[in-house]
Short mmCIF file of N, CA and C in Angstrom, two decimals:
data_model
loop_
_atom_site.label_atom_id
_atom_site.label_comp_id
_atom_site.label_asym_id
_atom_site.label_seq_id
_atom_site.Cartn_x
_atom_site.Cartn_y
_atom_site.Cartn_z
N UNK A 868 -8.30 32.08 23.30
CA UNK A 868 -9.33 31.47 22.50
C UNK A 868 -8.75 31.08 21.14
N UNK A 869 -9.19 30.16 20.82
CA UNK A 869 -8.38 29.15 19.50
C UNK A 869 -9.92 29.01 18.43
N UNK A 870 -9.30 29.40 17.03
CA UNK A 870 -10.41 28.88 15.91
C UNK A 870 -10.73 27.35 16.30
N UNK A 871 -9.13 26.61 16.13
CA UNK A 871 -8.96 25.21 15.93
C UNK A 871 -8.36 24.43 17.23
N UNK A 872 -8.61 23.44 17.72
CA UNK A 872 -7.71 22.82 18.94
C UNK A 872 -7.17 21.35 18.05
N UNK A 873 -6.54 20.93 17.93
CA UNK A 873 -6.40 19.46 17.60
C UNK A 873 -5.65 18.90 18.43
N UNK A 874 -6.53 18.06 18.95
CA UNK A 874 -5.34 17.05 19.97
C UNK A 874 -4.05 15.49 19.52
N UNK A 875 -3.14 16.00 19.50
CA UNK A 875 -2.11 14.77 18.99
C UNK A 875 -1.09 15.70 18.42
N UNK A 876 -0.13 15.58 18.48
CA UNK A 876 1.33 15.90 17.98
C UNK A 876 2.01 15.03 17.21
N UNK A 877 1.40 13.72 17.08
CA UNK A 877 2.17 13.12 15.82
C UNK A 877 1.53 13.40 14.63
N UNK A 878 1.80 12.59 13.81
CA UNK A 878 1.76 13.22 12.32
C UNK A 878 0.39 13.74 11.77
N UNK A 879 -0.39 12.89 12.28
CA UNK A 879 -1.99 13.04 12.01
C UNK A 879 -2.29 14.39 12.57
N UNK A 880 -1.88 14.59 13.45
CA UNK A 880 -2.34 15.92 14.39
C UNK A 880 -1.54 17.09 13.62
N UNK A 881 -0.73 16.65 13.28
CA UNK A 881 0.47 18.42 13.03
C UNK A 881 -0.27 18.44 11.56
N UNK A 882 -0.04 17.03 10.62
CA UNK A 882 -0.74 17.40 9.68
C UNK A 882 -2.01 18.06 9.35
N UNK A 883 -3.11 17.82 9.98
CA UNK A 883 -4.46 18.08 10.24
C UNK A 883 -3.89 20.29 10.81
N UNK A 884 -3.33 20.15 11.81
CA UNK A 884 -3.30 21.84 12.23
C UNK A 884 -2.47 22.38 10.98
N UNK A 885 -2.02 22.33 10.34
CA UNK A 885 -0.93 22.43 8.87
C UNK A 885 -2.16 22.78 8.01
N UNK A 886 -2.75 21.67 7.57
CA UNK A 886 -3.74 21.79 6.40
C UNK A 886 -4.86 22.79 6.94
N UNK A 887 -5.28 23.07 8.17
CA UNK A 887 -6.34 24.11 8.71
C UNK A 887 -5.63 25.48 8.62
N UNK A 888 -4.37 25.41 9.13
CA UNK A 888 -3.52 27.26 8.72
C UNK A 888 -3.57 27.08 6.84
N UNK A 889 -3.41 26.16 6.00
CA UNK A 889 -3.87 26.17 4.58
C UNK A 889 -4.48 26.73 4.44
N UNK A 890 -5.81 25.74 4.76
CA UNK A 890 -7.24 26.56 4.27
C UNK A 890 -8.19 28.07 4.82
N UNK A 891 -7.44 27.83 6.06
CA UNK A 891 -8.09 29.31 7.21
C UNK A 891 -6.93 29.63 7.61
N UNK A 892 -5.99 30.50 6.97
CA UNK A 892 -4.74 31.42 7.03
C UNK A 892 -5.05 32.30 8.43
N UNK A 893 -5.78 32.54 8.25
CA UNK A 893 -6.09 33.88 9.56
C UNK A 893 -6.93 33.56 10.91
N UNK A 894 -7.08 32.08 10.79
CA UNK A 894 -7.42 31.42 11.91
C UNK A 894 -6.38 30.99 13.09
N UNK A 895 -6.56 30.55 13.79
CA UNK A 895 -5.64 30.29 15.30
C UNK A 895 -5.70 28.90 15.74
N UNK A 896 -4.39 27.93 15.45
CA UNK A 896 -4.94 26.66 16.05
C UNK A 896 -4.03 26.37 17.16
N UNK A 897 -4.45 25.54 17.83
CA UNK A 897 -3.42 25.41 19.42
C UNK A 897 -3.04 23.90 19.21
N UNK A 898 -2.14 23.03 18.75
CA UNK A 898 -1.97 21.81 18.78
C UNK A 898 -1.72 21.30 20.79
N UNK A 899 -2.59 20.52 21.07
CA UNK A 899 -2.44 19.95 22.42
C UNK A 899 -1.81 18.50 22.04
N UNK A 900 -0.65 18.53 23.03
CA UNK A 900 0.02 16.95 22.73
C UNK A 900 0.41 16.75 24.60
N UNK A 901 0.22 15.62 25.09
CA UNK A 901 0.61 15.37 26.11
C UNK A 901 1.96 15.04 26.66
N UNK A 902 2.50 14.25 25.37
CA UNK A 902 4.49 14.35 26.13
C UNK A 902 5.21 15.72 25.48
N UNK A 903 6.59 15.66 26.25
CA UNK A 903 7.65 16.94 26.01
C UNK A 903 7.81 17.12 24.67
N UNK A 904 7.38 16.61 23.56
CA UNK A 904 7.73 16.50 22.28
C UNK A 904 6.80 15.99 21.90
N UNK A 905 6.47 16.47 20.10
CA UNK A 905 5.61 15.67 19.29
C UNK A 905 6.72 14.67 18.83
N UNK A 906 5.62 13.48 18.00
CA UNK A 906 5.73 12.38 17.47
C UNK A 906 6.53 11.68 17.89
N UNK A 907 6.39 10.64 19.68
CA UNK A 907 6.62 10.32 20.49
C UNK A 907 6.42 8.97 20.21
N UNK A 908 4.90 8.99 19.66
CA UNK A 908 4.71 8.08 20.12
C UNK A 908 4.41 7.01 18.57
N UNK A 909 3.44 6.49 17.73
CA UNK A 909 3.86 5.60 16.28
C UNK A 909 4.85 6.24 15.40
N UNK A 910 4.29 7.83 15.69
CA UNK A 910 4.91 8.46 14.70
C UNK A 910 6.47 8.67 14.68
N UNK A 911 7.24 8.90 15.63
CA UNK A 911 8.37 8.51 15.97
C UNK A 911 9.17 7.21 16.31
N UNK A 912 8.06 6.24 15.79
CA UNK A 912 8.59 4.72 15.12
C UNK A 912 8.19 4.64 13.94
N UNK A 913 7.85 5.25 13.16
CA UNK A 913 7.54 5.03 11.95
C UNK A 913 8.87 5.22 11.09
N UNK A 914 8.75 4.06 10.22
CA UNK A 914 9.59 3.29 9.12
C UNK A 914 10.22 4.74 8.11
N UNK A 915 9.57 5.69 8.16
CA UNK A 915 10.02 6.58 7.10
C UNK A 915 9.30 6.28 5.51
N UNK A 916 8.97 5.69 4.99
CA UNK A 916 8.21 4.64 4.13
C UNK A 916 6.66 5.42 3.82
N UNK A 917 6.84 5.82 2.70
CA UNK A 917 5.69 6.88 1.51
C UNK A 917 4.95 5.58 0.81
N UNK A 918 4.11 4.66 1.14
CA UNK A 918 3.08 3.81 0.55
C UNK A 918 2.58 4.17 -0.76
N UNK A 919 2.79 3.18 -1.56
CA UNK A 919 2.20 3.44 -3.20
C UNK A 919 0.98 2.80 -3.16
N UNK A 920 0.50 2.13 -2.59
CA UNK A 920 -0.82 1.42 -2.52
C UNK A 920 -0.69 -0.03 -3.23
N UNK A 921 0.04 -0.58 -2.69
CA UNK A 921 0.45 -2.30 -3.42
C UNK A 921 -0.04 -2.98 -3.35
N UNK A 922 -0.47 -3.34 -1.80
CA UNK A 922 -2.09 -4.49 -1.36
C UNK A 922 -3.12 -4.10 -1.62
N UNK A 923 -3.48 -2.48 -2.10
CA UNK A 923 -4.64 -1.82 -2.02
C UNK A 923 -5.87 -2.24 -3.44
N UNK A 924 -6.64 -2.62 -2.93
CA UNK A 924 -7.64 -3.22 -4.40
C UNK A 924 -7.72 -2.12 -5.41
N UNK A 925 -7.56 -2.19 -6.68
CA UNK A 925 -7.38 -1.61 -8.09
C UNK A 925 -8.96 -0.90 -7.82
N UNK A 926 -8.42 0.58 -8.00
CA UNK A 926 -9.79 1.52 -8.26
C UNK A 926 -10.48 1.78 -6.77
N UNK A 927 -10.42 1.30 -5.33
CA UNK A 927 -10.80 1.50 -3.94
C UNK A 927 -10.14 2.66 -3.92
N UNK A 928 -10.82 3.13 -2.71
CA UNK A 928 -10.30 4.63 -1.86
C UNK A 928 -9.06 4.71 -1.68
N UNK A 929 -8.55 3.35 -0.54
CA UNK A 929 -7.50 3.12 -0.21
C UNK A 929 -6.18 3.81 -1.45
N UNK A 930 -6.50 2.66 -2.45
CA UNK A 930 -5.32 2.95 -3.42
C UNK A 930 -5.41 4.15 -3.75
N UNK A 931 -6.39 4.97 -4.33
CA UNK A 931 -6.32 6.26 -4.88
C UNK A 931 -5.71 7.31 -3.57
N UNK A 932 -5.98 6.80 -2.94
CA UNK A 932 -5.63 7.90 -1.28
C UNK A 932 -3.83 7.98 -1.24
N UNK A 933 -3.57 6.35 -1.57
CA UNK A 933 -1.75 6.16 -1.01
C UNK A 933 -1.11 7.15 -2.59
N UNK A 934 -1.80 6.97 -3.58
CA UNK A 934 -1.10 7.37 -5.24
C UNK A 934 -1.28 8.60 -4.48
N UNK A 935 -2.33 9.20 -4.41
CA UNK A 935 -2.19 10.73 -4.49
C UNK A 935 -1.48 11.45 -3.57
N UNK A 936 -1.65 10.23 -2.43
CA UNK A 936 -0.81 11.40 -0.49
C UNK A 936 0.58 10.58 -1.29
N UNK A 937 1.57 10.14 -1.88
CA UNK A 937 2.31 9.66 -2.28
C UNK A 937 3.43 10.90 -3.24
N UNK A 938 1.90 11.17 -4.11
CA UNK A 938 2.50 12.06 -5.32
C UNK A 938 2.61 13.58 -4.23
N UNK A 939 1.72 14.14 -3.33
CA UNK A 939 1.60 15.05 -2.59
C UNK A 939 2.78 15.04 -1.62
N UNK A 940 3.32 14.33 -1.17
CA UNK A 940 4.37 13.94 -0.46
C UNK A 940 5.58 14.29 -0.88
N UNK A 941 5.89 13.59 -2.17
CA UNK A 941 7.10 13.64 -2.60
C UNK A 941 6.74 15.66 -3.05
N UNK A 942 5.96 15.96 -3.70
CA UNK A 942 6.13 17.69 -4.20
C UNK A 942 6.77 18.35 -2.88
N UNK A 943 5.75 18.36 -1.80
CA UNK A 943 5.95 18.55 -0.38
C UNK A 943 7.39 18.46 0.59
N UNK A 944 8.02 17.52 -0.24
CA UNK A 944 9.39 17.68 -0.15
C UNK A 944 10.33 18.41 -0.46
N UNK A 945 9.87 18.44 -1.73
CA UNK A 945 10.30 18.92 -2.98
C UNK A 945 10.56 20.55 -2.91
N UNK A 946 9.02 21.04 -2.23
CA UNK A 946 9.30 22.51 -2.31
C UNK A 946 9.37 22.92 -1.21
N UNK A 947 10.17 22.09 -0.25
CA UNK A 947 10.53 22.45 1.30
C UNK A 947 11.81 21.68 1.49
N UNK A 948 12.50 21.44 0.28
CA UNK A 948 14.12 21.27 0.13
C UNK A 948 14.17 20.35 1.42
N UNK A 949 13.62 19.04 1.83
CA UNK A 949 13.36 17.98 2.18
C UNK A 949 14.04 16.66 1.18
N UNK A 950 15.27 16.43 1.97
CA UNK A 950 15.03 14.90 1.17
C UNK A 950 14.79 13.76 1.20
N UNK A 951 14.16 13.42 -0.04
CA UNK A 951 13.86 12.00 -0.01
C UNK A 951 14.16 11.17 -0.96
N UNK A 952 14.24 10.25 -0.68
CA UNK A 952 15.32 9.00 -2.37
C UNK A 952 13.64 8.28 -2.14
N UNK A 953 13.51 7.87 -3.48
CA UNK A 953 12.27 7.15 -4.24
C UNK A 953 13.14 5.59 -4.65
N UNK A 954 13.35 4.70 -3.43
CA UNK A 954 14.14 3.79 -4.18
C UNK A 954 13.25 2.97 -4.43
N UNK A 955 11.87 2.69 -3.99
CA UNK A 955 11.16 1.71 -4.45
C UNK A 955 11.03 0.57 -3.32
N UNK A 956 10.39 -0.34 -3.63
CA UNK A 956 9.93 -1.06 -2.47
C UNK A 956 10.68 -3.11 -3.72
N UNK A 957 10.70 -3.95 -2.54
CA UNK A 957 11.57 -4.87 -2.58
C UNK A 957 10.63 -5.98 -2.02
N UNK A 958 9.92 -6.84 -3.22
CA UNK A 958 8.77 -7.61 -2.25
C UNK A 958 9.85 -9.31 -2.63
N UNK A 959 9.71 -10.22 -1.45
CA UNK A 959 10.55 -11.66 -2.19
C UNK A 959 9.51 -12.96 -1.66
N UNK A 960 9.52 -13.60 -2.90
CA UNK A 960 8.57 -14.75 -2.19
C UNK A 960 9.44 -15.94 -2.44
N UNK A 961 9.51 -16.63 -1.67
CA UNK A 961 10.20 -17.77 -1.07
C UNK A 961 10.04 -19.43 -0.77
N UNK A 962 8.13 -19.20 -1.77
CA UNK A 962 7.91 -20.28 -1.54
C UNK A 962 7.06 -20.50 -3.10
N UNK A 963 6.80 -22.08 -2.99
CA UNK A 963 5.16 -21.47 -4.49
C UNK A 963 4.31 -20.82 -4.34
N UNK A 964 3.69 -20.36 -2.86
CA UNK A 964 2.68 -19.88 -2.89
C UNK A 964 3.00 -18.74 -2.46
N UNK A 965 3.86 -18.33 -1.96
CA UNK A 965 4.40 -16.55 -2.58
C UNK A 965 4.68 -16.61 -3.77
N UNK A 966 4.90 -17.25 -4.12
CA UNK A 966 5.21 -16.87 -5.79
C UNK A 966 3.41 -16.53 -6.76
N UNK A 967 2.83 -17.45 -5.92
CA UNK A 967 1.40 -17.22 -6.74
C UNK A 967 1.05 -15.82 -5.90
N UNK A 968 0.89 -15.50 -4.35
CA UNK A 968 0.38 -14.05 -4.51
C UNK A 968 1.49 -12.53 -4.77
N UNK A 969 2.64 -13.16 -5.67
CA UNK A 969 3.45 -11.94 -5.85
C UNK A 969 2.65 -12.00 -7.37
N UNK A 970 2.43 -12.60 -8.14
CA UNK A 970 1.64 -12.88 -9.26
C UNK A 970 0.17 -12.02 -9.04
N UNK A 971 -0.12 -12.36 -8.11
CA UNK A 971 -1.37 -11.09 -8.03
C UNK A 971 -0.86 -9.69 -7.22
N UNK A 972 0.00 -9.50 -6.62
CA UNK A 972 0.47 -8.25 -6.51
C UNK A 972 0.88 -8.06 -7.67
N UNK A 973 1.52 -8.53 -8.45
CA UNK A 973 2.13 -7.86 -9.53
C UNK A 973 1.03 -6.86 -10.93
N UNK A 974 -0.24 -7.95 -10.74
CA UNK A 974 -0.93 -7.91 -11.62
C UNK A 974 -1.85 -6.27 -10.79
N UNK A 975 -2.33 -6.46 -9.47
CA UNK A 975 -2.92 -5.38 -8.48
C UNK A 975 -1.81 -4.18 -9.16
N UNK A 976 -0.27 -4.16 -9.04
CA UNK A 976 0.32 -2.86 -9.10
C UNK A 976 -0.05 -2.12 -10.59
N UNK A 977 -0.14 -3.01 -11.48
CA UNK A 977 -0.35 -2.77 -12.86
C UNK A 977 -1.67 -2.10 -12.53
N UNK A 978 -2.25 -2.88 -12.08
CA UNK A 978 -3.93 -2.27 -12.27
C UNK A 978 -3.96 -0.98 -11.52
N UNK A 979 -3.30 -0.04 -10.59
CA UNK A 979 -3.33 0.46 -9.71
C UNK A 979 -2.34 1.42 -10.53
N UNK A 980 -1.55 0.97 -11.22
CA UNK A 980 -0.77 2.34 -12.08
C UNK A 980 0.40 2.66 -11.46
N UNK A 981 1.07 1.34 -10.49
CA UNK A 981 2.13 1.69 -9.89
C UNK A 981 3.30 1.03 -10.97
N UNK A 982 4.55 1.40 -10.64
CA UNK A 982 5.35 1.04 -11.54
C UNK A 982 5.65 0.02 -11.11
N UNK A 983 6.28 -1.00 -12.16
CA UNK A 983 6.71 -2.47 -11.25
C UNK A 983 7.35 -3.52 -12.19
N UNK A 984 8.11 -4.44 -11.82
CA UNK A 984 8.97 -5.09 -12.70
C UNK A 984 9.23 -6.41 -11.67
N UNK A 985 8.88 -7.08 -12.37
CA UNK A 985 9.26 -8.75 -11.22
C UNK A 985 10.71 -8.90 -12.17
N UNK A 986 11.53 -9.38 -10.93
CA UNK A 986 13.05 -10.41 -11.23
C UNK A 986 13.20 -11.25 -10.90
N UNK A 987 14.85 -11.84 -11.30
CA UNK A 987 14.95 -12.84 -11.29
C UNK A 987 15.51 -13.58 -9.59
N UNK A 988 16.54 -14.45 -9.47
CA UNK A 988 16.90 -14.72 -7.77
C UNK A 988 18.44 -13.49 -8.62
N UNK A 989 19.30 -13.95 -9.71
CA UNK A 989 20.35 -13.40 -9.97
C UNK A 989 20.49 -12.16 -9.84
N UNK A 990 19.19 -11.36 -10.32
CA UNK A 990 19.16 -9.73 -10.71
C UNK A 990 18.74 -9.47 -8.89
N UNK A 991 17.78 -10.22 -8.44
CA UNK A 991 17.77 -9.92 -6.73
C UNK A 991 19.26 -9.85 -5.89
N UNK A 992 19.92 -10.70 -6.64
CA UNK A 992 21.69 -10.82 -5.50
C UNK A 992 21.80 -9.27 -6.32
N UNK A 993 22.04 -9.04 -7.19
CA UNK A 993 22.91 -7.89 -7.67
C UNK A 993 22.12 -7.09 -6.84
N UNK A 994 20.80 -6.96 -6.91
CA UNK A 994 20.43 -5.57 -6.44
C UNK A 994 20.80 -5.60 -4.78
N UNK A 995 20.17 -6.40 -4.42
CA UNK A 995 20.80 -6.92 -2.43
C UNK A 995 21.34 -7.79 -2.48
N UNK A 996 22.65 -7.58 -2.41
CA UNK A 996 24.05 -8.16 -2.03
C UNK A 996 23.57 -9.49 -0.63
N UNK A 997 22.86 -8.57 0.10
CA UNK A 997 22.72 -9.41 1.28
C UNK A 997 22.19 -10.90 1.08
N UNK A 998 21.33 -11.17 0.04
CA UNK A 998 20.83 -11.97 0.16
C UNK A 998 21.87 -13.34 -0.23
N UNK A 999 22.98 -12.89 -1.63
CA UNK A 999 23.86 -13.88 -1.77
C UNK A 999 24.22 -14.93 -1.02
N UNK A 1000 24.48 -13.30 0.14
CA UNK A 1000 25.92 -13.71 1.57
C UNK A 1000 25.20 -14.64 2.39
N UNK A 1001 23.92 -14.36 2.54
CA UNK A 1001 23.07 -15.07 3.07
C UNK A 1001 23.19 -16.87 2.73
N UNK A 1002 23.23 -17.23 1.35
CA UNK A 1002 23.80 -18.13 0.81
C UNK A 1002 22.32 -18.61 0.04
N UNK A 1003 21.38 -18.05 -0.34
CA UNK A 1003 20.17 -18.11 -0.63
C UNK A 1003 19.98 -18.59 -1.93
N UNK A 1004 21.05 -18.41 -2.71
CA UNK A 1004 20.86 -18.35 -4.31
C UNK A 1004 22.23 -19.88 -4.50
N UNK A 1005 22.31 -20.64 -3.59
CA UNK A 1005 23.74 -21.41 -4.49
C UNK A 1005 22.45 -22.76 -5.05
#
């Protein structure tokens, strides 16, 4: 007999039986997953990639949800000697009209309290080499 059952073994699921031994220490949960292994299945394609909330509308759930599981994430690492590099995210627009909605992402990250800095094509080769080689910038 189980306090808790949660069905799924990828992340949603382990997380969810994780945060229930949190809050009810002395409770019993049984994670049910159907293949030989958890996180088989999105979760073991997933990008690796901690979301700051970039598309997310200034002041919505959404954004406040990615800042905070973001900031919770990285501690979570932190005090389970987990690593992780914070290199930041790399958005490129390529046309005028990426250029007009990197102009409102840019303005969304501000409003949203994420950190952020638009560049140039030059300071883009330095930072990714690739794109030079590519021949993108002659």
């Amino acid at each position: 007999m189980y306090d808790f059952i949660v069905v799924g073994g990828g992340i949603v699921g382990v997380s969810t039986a994780w945060q229930l031994k949190q809050r009810y220490p002395d409770s019993s949960v049984l994670v049910v997953e159907k293949e030989a292994h958890v996180a088989q299945h999105q979760t073991g394609h997933n990008s690796g990639v901690v979301h700051a909330g970039v598309y997310y509308q200034p002041g919505s759930l959404k954004a406040d949800f990615c800042k905070r599981g973001l900031k919770a994430t990285i501690a979570f690492c932190h005090q389970h000697q987990i690593p992780v590099e914070n290199c930041g995210k790399l958005l490129v627009a390529t046309s005028e009209l990426e250029m007009q909605r990197m102009q409102s992402l840019y303005q969304r990250c501000l409003q949203n309290g994420i950190e952020v800095e638009l560049i140039d094509q030059k300071q883009l080769a330095a930072l990714e080499p690739i794109y030079r080689d590519w021949g993108l910038f002659e």
